[in-house]
């Protein structure tokens, strides 16, 4: 697909493009964050960084499995 075709698709669906690119970014950040936290060792005390990583992952999963299907059903 030519670059002009990709640009036309992005212009036709700007919200979907933002959602998809945002999802890729969140996945990459979760992947990198997991390895950074694994390199620091097991959590001690409250483990706030691990809790933050898990919370972001849970929010991401809930967004795609609950909110997006509900939105699609209401259209």
Coordinates of N, CA, C and O in Angstrom, one line a residue, residues 11-71:
X11 N -6.9 9.4 7.7 CA -7.9 10.5 7.7 C -9.3 10.1 7.7 O -10.2 10.8 8.3
X12 N -9.6 8.9 7.2 CA -10.9 8.4 7.2 C -11.4 7.9 8.6 O -12.5 7.9 8.9
X13 N -10.4 7.4 9.4 CA -10.7 6.9 10.7 C -9.7 7.4 11.7 O -8.9 6.7 12.3
X14 N -9.8 8.7 12.1 CA -8.8 9.3 13.0 C -8.9 8.7 14.4 O -7.9 8.5 15.1
X15 N -10.1 8.4 14.9 CA -10.3 7.9 16.3 C -9.7 6.5 16.4 O -9.0 6.2 17.3
X16 N -10.0 5.7 15.4 CA -9.5 4.3 15.4 C -8.0 4.3 15.3 O -7.3 3.5 16.0
X17 N -7.4 5.2 14.6 CA -6.0 5.3 14.4 C -5.4 5.7 15.8 O -4.4 5.1 16.2
X18 N -5.9 6.7 16.5 CA -5.4 7.1 17.8 C -5.5 5.9 18.8 O -4.6 5.6 19.5
X19 N -6.6 5.2 18.8 CA -6.8 4.1 19.7 C -5.8 2.9 19.4 O -5.2 2.4 20.3
X20 N -5.6 2.6 18.1 CA -4.7 1.6 17.8 C -3.2 1.9 18.1 O -2.5 1.1 18.6
X21 N -2.8 3.1 17.7 CA -1.4 3.5 18.0 C -1.2 3.7 19.5 O -0.1 3.4 20.0
X22 N -2.2 4.2 20.2 CA -2.1 4.3 21.6 C -2.0 2.9 22.3 O -1.2 2.7 23.2
X23 N -2.7 1.9 21.7 CA -2.6 0.6 22.2 C -1.2 0.0 22.0 O -0.7 -0.7 22.9
X24 N -0.7 0.2 20.9 CA 0.7 -0.3 20.6 C 1.7 0.4 21.6 O 2.6 -0.3 22.1
X25 N 1.5 1.7 21.8 CA 2.4 2.4 22.8 C 2.3 1.8 24.2 O 3.3 1.6 24.8
X26 N 1.0 1.6 24.6 CA 0.8 1.0 26.0 C 1.4 -0.3 26.1 O 2.1 -0.7 27.1
X27 N 1.2 -1.2 25.1 CA 1.8 -2.5 25.1 C 3.3 -2.5 25.2 O 4.0 -3.2 25.9
X28 N 3.9 -1.6 24.4 CA 5.4 -1.5 24.4 C 5.9 -1.0 25.8 O 6.9 -1.5 26.3
X29 N 5.2 0.0 26.4 CA 5.5 0.5 27.7 C 5.4 -0.6 28.8 O 6.2 -0.7 29.7
X30 N 4.3 -1.4 28.7 CA 4.1 -2.4 29.7 C 5.2 -3.5 29.5 O 5.7 -4.0 30.5
X31 N 5.6 -3.8 28.3 CA 6.6 -4.8 28.0 C 7.9 -4.3 28.6 O 8.6 -5.0 29.4
X32 N 8.3 -3.1 28.3 CA 9.6 -2.5 28.8 C 9.5 -2.4 30.3 O 10.5 -2.7 31.0
X33 N 8.4 -1.9 30.9 CA 8.3 -1.7 32.3 C 8.4 -3.1 33.0 O 9.0 -3.1 34.1
X34 N 7.9 -4.1 32.5 CA 8.0 -5.4 33.1 C 9.5 -5.8 33.2 O 9.9 -6.3 34.3
X35 N 10.2 -5.7 32.1 CA 11.6 -6.1 32.2 C 12.4 -5.2 33.1 O 13.3 -5.6 33.8
X36 N 12.1 -3.9 33.1 CA 12.8 -3.0 34.1 C 12.5 -3.4 35.5 O 13.5 -3.5 36.3
X37 N 11.3 -3.7 35.8 CA 11.0 -4.1 37.2 C 11.5 -5.5 37.5 O 11.9 -5.8 38.7
X38 N 11.6 -6.4 36.6 CA 12.2 -7.7 36.8 C 13.7 -7.6 37.1 O 14.3 -8.3 37.9
X39 N 14.3 -6.6 36.4 CA 15.7 -6.4 36.6 C 16.0 -5.8 38.0 O 17.1 -6.0 38.5
X40 N 15.1 -5.1 38.6 CA 15.3 -4.6 39.9 C 15.0 -5.6 41.0 O 15.4 -5.3 42.2
X41 N 14.5 -6.8 40.7 CA 14.3 -7.8 41.7 C 12.9 -7.8 42.2 O 12.0 -7.1 41.7
X42 N 12.6 -8.7 43.1 CA 11.3 -8.9 43.7 C 10.9 -7.6 44.5 O 11.7 -7.0 45.1
X43 N 9.6 -7.3 44.5 CA 9.2 -6.1 45.2 C 9.4 -6.3 46.7 O 9.1 -7.4 47.3
X44 N 9.8 -5.3 47.4 CA 9.9 -5.3 48.8 C 9.0 -4.2 49.4 O 8.7 -3.1 48.7
X45 N 8.4 -4.4 50.5 CA 7.5 -3.4 51.1 C 6.2 -3.4 50.3 O 5.6 -4.5 50.1
X46 N 5.7 -2.2 50.0 CA 4.4 -2.2 49.3 C 4.5 -2.5 47.8 O 3.5 -2.9 47.2
X47 N 5.7 -2.4 47.2 CA 5.8 -2.7 45.8 C 5.0 -1.8 44.9 O 4.3 -2.2 43.9
X48 N 5.1 -0.5 45.1 CA 4.3 0.5 44.3 C 4.6 0.4 42.8 O 3.6 0.5 42.1
X49 N 5.8 0.3 42.4 CA 6.0 0.2 40.9 C 5.3 -1.0 40.3 O 4.7 -0.9 39.2
X50 N 5.3 -2.1 41.0 CA 4.6 -3.3 40.4 C 3.1 -3.1 40.4 O 2.4 -3.5 39.5
X51 N 2.6 -2.4 41.5 CA 1.2 -2.2 41.5 C 0.8 -1.2 40.4 O -0.3 -1.4 39.8
X52 N 1.6 -0.2 40.1 CA 1.3 0.7 39.0 C 1.3 0.0 37.7 O 0.4 0.2 36.9
X53 N 2.3 -0.9 37.5 CA 2.3 -1.6 36.2 C 1.1 -2.5 36.1 O 0.5 -2.6 35.0
X54 N 0.7 -3.2 37.1 CA -0.4 -4.1 37.0 C -1.7 -3.3 36.8 O -2.6 -3.7 36.1
X55 N -1.8 -2.1 37.5 CA -3.0 -1.3 37.3 C -3.1 -0.8 35.9 O -4.3 -0.8 35.3
X56 N -2.0 -0.4 35.3 CA -2.1 0.1 33.9 C -2.5 -1.1 33.0 O -3.3 -0.9 32.1
X57 N -2.0 -2.3 33.2 CA -2.4 -3.5 32.4 C -3.8 -3.8 32.6 O -4.5 -4.1 31.6
X58 N -4.3 -3.7 33.8 CA -5.8 -4.0 34.1 C -6.6 -3.0 33.4 O -7.6 -3.4 32.7
X59 N -6.3 -1.8 33.5 CA -7.1 -0.7 32.8 C -7.1 -0.9 31.3 O -8.1 -0.7 30.7
X60 N -5.9 -1.3 30.8 CA -5.8 -1.5 29.3 C -6.7 -2.7 28.9 O -7.5 -2.6 27.9
X61 N -6.7 -3.8 29.6 CA -7.5 -4.9 29.3 C -9.0 -4.6 29.4 O -9.8 -5.0 28.6
X62 N -9.4 -3.9 30.5 CA -10.8 -3.6 30.7 C -11.3 -2.6 29.6 O -12.4 -2.7 29.2
X63 N -10.4 -1.7 29.2 CA -10.8 -0.8 28.1 C -11.2 -1.6 26.8 O -12.3 -1.3 26.3
X64 N -10.4 -2.5 26.4 CA -10.6 -3.2 25.2 C -11.7 -4.3 25.3 O -12.3 -4.7 24.3
X65 N -11.8 -4.9 26.5 CA -12.8 -6.0 26.6 C -14.2 -5.6 27.1 O -15.1 -6.3 27.0
X66 N -14.3 -4.4 27.7 CA -15.6 -3.9 28.2 C -16.0 -2.7 27.5 O -17.1 -2.6 27.0
X67 N -15.2 -1.6 27.6 CA -15.7 -0.3 27.0 C -15.8 -0.3 25.5 O -16.8 0.2 25.0
X68 N -14.9 -0.8 24.8 CA -14.9 -0.8 23.3 C -16.1 -1.6 22.8 O -16.9 -1.1 22.0
X69 N -16.4 -2.8 23.3 CA -17.6 -3.5 22.8 C -18.9 -2.8 23.2 O -19.8 -2.8 22.4
X70 N -18.9 -2.2 24.4 CA -20.1 -1.5 24.8 C -20.4 -0.3 23.8 O -21.5 0.0 23.4
X71 N -19.3 0.4 23.5 CA -19.4 1.5 22.6 C -19.9 1.1 21.2 O -20.7 1.7 20.6

